[in-house]
PDB file of C-alpha atoms in Angstrom:
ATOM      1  CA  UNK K   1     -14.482  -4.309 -18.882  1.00  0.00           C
ATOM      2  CA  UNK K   2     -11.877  -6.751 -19.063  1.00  0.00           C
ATOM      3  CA  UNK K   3     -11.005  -7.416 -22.960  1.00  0.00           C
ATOM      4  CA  UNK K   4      -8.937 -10.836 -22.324  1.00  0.00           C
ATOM      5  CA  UNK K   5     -10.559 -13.327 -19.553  1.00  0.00           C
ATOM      6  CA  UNK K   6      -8.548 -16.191 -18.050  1.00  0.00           C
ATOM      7  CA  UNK K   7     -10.433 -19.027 -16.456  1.00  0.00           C
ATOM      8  CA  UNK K   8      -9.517 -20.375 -14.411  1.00  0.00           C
ATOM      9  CA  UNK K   9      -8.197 -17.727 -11.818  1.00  0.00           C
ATOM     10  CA  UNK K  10      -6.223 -20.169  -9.030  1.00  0.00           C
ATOM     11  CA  UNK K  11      -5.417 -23.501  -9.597  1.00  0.00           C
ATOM     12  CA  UNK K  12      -4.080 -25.752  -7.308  1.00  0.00           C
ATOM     13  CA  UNK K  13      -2.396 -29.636  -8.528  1.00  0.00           C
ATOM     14  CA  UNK K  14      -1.034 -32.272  -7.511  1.00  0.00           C
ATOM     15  CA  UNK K  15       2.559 -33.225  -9.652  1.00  0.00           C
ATOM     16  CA  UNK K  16       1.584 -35.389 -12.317  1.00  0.00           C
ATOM     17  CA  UNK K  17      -1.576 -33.919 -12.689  1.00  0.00           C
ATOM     18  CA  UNK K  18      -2.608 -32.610 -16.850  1.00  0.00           C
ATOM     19  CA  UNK K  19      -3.890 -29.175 -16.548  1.00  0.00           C
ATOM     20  CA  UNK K  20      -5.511 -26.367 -19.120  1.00  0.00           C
ATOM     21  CA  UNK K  21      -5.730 -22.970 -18.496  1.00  0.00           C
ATOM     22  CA  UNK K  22      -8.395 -20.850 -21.043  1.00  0.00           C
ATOM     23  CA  UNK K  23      -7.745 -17.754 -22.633  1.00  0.00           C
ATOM     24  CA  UNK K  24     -10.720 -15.670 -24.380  1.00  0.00           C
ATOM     25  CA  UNK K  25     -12.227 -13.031 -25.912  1.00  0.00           C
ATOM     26  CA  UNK K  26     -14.849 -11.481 -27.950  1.00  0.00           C
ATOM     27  CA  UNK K  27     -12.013  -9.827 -30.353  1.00  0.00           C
ATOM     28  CA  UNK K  28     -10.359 -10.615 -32.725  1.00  0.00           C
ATOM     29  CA  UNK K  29      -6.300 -10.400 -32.226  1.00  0.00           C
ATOM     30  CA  UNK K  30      -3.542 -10.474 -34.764  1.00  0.00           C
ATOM     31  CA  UNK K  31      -1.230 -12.718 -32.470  1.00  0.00           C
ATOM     32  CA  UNK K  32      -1.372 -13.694 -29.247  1.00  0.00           C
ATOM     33  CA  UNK K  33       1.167 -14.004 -26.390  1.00  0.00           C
ATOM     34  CA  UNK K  34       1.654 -16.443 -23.091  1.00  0.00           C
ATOM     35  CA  UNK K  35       3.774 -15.326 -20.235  1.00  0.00           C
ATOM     36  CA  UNK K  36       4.627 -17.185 -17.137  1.00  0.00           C
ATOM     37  CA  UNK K  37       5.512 -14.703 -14.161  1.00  0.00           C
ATOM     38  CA  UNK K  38       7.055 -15.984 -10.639  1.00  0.00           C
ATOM     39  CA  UNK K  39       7.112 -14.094  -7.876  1.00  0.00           C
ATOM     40  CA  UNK K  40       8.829 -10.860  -7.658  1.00  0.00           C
ATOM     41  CA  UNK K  41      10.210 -10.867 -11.266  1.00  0.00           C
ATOM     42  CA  UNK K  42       8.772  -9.717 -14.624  1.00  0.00           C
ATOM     43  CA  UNK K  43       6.495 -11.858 -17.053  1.00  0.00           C
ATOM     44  CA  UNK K  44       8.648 -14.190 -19.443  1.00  0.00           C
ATOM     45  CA  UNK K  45       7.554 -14.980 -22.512  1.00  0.00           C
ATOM     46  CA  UNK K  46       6.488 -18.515 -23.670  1.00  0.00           C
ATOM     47  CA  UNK K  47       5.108 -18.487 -26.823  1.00  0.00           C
ATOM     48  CA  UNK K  48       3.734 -16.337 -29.571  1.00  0.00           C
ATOM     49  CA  UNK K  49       0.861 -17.745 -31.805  1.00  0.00           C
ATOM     50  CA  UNK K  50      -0.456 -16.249 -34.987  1.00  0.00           C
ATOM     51  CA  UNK K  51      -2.285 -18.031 -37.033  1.00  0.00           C
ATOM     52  CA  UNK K  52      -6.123 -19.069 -36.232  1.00  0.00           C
ATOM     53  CA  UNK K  53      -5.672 -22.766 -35.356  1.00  0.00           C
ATOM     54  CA  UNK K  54      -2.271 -22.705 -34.698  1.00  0.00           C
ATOM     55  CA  UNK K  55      -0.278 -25.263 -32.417  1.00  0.00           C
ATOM     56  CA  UNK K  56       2.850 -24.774 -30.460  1.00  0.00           C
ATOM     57  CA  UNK K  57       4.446 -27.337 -27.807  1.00  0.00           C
ATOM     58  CA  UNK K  58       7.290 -26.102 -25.763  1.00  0.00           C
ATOM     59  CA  UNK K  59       8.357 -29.586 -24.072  1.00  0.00           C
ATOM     60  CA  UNK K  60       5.292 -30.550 -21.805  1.00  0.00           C
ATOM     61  CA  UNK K  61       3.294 -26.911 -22.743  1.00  0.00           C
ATOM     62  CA  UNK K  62       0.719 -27.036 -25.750  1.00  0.00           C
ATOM     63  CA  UNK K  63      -0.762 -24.179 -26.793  1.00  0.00           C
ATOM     64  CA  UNK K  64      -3.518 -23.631 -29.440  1.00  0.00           C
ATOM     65  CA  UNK K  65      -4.732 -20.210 -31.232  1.00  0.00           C
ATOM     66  CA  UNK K  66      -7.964 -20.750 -31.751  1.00  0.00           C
ATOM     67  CA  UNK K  67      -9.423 -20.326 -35.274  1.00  0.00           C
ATOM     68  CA  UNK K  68     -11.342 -17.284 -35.057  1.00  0.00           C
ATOM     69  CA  UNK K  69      -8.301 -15.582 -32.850  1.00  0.00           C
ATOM     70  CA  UNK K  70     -10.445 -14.618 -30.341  1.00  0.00           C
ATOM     71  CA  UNK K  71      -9.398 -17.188 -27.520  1.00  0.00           C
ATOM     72  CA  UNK K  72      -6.494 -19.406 -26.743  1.00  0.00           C
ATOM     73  CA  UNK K  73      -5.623 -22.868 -24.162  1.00  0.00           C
ATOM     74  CA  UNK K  74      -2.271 -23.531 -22.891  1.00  0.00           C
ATOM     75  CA  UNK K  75      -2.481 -27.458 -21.786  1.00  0.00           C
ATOM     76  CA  UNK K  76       0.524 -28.605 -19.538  1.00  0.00           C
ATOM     77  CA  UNK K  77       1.111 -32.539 -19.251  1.00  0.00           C
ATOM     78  CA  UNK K  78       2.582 -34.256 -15.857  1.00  0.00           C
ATOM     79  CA  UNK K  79       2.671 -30.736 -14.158  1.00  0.00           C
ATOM     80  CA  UNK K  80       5.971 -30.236 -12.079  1.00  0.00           C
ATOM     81  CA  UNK K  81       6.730 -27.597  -9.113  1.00  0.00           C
ATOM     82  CA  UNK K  82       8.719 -25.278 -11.494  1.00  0.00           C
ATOM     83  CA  UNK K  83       5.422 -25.210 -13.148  1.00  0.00           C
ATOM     84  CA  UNK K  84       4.258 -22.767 -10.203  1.00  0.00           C
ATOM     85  CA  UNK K  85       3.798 -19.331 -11.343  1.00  0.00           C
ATOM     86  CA  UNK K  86       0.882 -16.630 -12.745  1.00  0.00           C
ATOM     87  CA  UNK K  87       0.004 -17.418 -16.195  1.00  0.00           C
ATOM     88  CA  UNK K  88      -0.861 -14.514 -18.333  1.00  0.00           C
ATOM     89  CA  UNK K  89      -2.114 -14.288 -22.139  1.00  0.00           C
ATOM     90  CA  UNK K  90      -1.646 -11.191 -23.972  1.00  0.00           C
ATOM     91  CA  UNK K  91      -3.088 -10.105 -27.097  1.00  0.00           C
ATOM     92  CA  UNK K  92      -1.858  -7.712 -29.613  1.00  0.00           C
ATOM     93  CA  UNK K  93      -3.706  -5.689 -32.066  1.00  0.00           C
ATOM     94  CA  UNK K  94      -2.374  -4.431 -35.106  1.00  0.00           C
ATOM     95  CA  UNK K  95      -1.865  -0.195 -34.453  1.00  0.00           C
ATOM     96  CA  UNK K  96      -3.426  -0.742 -30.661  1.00  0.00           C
ATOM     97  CA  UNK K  97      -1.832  -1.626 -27.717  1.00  0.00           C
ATOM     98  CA  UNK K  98      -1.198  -5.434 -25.626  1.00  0.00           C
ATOM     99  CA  UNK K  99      -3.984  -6.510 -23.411  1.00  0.00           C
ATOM    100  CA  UNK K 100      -3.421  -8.599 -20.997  1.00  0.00           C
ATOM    101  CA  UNK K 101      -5.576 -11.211 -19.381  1.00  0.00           C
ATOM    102  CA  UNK K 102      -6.613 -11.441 -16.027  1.00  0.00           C
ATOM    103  CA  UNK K 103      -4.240 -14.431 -15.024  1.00  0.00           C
ATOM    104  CA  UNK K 104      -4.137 -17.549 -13.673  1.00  0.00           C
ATOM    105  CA  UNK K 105      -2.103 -18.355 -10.322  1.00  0.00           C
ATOM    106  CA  UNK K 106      -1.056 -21.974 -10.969  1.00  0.00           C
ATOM    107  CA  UNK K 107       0.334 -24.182  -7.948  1.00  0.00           C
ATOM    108  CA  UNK K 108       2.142 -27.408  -8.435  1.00  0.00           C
ATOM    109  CA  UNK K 109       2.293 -29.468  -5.150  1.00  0.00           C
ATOM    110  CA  UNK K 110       5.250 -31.723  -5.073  1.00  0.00           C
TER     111      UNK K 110
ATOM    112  CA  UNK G   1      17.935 -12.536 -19.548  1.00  0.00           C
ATOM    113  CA  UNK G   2      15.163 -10.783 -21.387  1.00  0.00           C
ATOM    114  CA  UNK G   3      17.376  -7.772 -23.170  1.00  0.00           C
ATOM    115  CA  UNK G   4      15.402  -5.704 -21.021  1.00  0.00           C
ATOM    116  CA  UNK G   5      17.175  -4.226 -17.559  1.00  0.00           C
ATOM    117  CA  UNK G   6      15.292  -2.086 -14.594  1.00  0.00           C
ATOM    118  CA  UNK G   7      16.881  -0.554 -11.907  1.00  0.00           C
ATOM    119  CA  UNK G   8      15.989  -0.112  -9.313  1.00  0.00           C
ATOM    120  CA  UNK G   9      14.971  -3.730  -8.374  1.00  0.00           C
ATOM    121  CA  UNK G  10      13.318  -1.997  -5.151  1.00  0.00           C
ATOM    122  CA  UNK G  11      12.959   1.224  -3.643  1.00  0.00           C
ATOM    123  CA  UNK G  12      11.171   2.781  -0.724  1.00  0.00           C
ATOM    124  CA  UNK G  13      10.239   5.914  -0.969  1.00  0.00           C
ATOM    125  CA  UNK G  14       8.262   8.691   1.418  1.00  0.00           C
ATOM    126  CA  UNK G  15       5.374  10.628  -0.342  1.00  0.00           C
ATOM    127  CA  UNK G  16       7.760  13.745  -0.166  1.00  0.00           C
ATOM    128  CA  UNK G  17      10.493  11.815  -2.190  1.00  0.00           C
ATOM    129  CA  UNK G  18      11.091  12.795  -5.659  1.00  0.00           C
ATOM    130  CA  UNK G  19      12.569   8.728  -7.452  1.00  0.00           C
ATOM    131  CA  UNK G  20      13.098   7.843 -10.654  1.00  0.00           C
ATOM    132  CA  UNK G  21      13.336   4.461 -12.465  1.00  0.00           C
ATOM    133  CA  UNK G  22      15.223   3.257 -14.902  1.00  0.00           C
ATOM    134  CA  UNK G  23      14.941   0.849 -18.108  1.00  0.00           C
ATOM    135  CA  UNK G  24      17.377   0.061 -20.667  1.00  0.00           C
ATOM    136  CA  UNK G  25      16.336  -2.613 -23.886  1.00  0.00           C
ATOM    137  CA  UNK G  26      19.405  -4.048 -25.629  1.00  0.00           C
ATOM    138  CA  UNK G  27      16.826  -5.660 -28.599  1.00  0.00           C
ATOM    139  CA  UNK G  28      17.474  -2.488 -30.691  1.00  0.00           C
ATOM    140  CA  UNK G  29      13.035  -2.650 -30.520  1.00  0.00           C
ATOM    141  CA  UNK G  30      11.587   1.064 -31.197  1.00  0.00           C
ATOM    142  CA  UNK G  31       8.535   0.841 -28.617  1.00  0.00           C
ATOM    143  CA  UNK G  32       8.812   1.048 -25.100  1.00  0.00           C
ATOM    144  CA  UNK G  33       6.345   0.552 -22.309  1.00  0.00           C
ATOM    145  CA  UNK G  34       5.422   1.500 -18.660  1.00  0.00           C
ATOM    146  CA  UNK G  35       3.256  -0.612 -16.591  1.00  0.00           C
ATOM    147  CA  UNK G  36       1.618  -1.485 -13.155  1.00  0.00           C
ATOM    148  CA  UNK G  37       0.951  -4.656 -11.555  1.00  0.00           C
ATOM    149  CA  UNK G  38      -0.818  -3.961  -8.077  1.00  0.00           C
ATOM    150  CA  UNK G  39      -1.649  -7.534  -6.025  1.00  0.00           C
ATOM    151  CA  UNK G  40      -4.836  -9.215  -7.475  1.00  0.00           C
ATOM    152  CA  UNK G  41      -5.353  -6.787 -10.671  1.00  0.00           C
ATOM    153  CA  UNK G  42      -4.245  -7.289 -14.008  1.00  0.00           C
ATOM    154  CA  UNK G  43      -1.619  -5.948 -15.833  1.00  0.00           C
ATOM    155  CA  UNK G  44      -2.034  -2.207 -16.304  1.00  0.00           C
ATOM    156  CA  UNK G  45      -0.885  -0.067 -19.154  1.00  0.00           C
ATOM    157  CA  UNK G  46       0.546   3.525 -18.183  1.00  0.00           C
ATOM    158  CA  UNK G  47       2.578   5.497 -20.721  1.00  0.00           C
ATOM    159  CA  UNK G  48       4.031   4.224 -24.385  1.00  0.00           C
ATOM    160  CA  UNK G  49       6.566   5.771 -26.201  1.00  0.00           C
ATOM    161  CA  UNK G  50       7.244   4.650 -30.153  1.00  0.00           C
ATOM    162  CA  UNK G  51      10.520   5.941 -31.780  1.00  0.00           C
ATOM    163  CA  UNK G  52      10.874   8.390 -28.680  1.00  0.00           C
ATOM    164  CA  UNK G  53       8.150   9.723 -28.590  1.00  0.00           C
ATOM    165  CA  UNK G  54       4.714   9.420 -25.909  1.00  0.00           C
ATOM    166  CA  UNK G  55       2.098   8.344 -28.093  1.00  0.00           C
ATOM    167  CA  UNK G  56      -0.376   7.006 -25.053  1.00  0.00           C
ATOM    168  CA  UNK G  57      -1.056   7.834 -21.648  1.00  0.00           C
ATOM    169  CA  UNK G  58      -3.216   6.096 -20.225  1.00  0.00           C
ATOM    170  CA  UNK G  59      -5.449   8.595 -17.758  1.00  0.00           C
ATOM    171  CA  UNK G  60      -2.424   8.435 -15.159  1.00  0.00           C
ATOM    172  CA  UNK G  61      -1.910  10.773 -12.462  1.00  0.00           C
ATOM    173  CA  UNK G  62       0.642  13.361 -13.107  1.00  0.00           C
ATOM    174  CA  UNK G  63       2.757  12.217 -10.211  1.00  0.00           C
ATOM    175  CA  UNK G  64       4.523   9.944 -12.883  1.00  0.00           C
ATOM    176  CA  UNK G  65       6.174  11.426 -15.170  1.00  0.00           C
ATOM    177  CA  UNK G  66       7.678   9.541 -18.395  1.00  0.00           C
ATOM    178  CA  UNK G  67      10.850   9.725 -19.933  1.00  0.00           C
ATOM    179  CA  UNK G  68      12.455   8.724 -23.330  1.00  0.00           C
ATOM    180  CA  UNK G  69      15.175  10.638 -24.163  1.00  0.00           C
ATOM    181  CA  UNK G  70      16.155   7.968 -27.014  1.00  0.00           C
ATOM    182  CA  UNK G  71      15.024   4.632 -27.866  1.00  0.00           C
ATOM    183  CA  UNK G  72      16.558   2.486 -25.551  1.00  0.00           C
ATOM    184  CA  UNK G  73      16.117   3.707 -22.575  1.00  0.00           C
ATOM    185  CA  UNK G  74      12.935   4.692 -20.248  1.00  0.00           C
ATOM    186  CA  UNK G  75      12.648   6.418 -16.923  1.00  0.00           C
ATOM    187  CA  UNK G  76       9.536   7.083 -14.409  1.00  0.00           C
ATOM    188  CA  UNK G  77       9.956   9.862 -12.773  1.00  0.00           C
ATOM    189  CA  UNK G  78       8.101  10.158  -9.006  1.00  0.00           C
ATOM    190  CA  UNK G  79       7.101  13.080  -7.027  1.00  0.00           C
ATOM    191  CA  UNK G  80       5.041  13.157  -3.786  1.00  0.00           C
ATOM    192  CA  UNK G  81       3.246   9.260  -4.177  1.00  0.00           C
ATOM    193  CA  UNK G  82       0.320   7.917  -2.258  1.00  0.00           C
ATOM    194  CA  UNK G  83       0.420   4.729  -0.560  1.00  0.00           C
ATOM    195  CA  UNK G  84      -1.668   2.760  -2.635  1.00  0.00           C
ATOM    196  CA  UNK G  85       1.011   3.316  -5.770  1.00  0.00           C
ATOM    197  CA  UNK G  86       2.582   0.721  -3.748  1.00  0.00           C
ATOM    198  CA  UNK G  87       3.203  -1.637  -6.558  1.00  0.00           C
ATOM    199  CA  UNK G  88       5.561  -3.442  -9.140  1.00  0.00           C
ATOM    200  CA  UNK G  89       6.211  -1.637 -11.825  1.00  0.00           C
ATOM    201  CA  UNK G  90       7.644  -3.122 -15.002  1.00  0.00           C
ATOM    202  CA  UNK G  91       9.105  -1.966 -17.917  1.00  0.00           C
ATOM    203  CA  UNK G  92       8.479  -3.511 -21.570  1.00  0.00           C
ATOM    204  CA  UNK G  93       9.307  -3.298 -25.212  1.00  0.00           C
ATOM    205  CA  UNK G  94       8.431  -4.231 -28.655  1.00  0.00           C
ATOM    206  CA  UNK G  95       9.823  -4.050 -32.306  1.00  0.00           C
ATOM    207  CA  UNK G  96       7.098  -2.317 -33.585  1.00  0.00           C
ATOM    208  CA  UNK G  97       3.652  -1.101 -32.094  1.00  0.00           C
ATOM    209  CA  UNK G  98       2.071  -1.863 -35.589  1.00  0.00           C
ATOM    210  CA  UNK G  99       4.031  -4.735 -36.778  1.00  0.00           C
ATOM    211  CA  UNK G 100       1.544  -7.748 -36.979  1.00  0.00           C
ATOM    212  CA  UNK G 101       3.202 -11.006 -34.720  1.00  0.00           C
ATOM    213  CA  UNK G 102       4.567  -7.918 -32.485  1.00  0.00           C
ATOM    214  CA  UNK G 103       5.851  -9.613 -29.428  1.00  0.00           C
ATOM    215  CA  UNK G 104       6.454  -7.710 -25.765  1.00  0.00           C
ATOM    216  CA  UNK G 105       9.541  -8.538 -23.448  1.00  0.00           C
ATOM    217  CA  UNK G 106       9.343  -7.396 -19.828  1.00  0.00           C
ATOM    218  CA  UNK G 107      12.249  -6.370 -17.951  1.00  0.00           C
ATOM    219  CA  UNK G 108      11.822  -7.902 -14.367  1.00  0.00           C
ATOM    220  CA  UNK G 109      10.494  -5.261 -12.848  1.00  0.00           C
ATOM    221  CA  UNK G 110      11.135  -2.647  -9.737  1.00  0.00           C
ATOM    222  CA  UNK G 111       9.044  -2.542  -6.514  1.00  0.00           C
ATOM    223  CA  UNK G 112       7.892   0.703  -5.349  1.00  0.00           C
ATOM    224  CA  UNK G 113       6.933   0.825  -2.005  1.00  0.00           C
ATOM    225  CA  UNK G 114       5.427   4.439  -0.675  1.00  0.00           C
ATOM    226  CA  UNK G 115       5.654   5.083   3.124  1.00  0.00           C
TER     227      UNK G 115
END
């Protein structure tokens, strides 16, 4: 059973296009993490969030903790090719180990 | 640059071959992680080590073998694969596994291939 579930799994758009990607769970986690992975290298870290409710924008990338801290959205506006990558969320739990989501394979078409 | 370095980038290896890889943090972080990422499956956790020491292992076959011999650096040791370990495997780490806010940084990984 997968703890962390990312909807959607592909995702295919046109530049330009606004795009969210979904991030939940039936736990509860004491922060959670975003990574963006491109092919053949390791996941790099976006954000960390917190706090239930939380906000974070990273230039065009919003992300929200939700309020519970059980799920999370990462919203990008006017998507761009260097947008192209896997998105994964992680969540930590305090004295337990990461889990990570199931990912999301985003493509950006120029 | 993550502060976290793996070397090999890529190997081939036969199913004979004895391999190792390497990891090295420069974040002065006391946990360190091994994991898998196979094509179309999510991440998957294999060994962690906390202030040197293994404190999970994560049902995997003994044909890894983990190393810490201090806290910033990590080897896999492997003896006499399968083809289907085919796979990238990446190397992490972490302040603290108990800290709350903890945060993971991924080194960008080495790709095993088994022939």
């Amino acid at each position: 059973t997968q703890l962390l579930e990312q909807s959607p799994q592909f995702l295919s758009i046109q530049e330009g296009e606004n795009l969210t990607v979904y991030c939940n769970s039936s736990s509860v986690f004491s922060s959670l993490q975003w990574y963006r992975q491109e092919p053949g290298e390791g996941p790099v870290l976006l954000v960390t969030v917190v706090t239930g409710g939380e906000v974070k924008k990273l230039k065009r990338l919003t992300f929200q903790f939700g309020d519970a801290r059980k799920d999370s959205s990462l919203h990008i506006t006017a998507a761009q090719p260097g947008d192209t990558g896997l998105y994964l969320c992680a969540g930590a739990r305090t004295g337990n180990q990461f889990y990570f989501g199931t990912g999301t394979s985003l493509t950006v078409i120029p | 640059e993550t502060g976290v370095t793996q070397t090999p980038r890529h190997l081939v290896m036969g199913m004979t071959n004895k391999k190792s890889l390497k990891c090295e943090q420069h974040l002065g972080h006391n946990a360190m992680y091994w994991y898998k990422q196979s094509a179309k499956k999510p991440l998957e956790l294999m060994f962690v080590y906390s202030l040197e020491e293994r404190v999970e292992n994560n049902s995997v076959p003994s044909r890894f073998s983990p190393e810490c011999p201090n806290s910033s650096h990590l080897f896999l040791h492997l003896h006499t694969l399968q083809p289907e370990d085919s796979a990238l495997y990446l190397c992490a780490s972490s302040q603290d596994r108990t800290v709350s806010g903890n945060t993971i940084y991924f080194g960008e990984g080495s790709w095993l291939t088994v022939v």
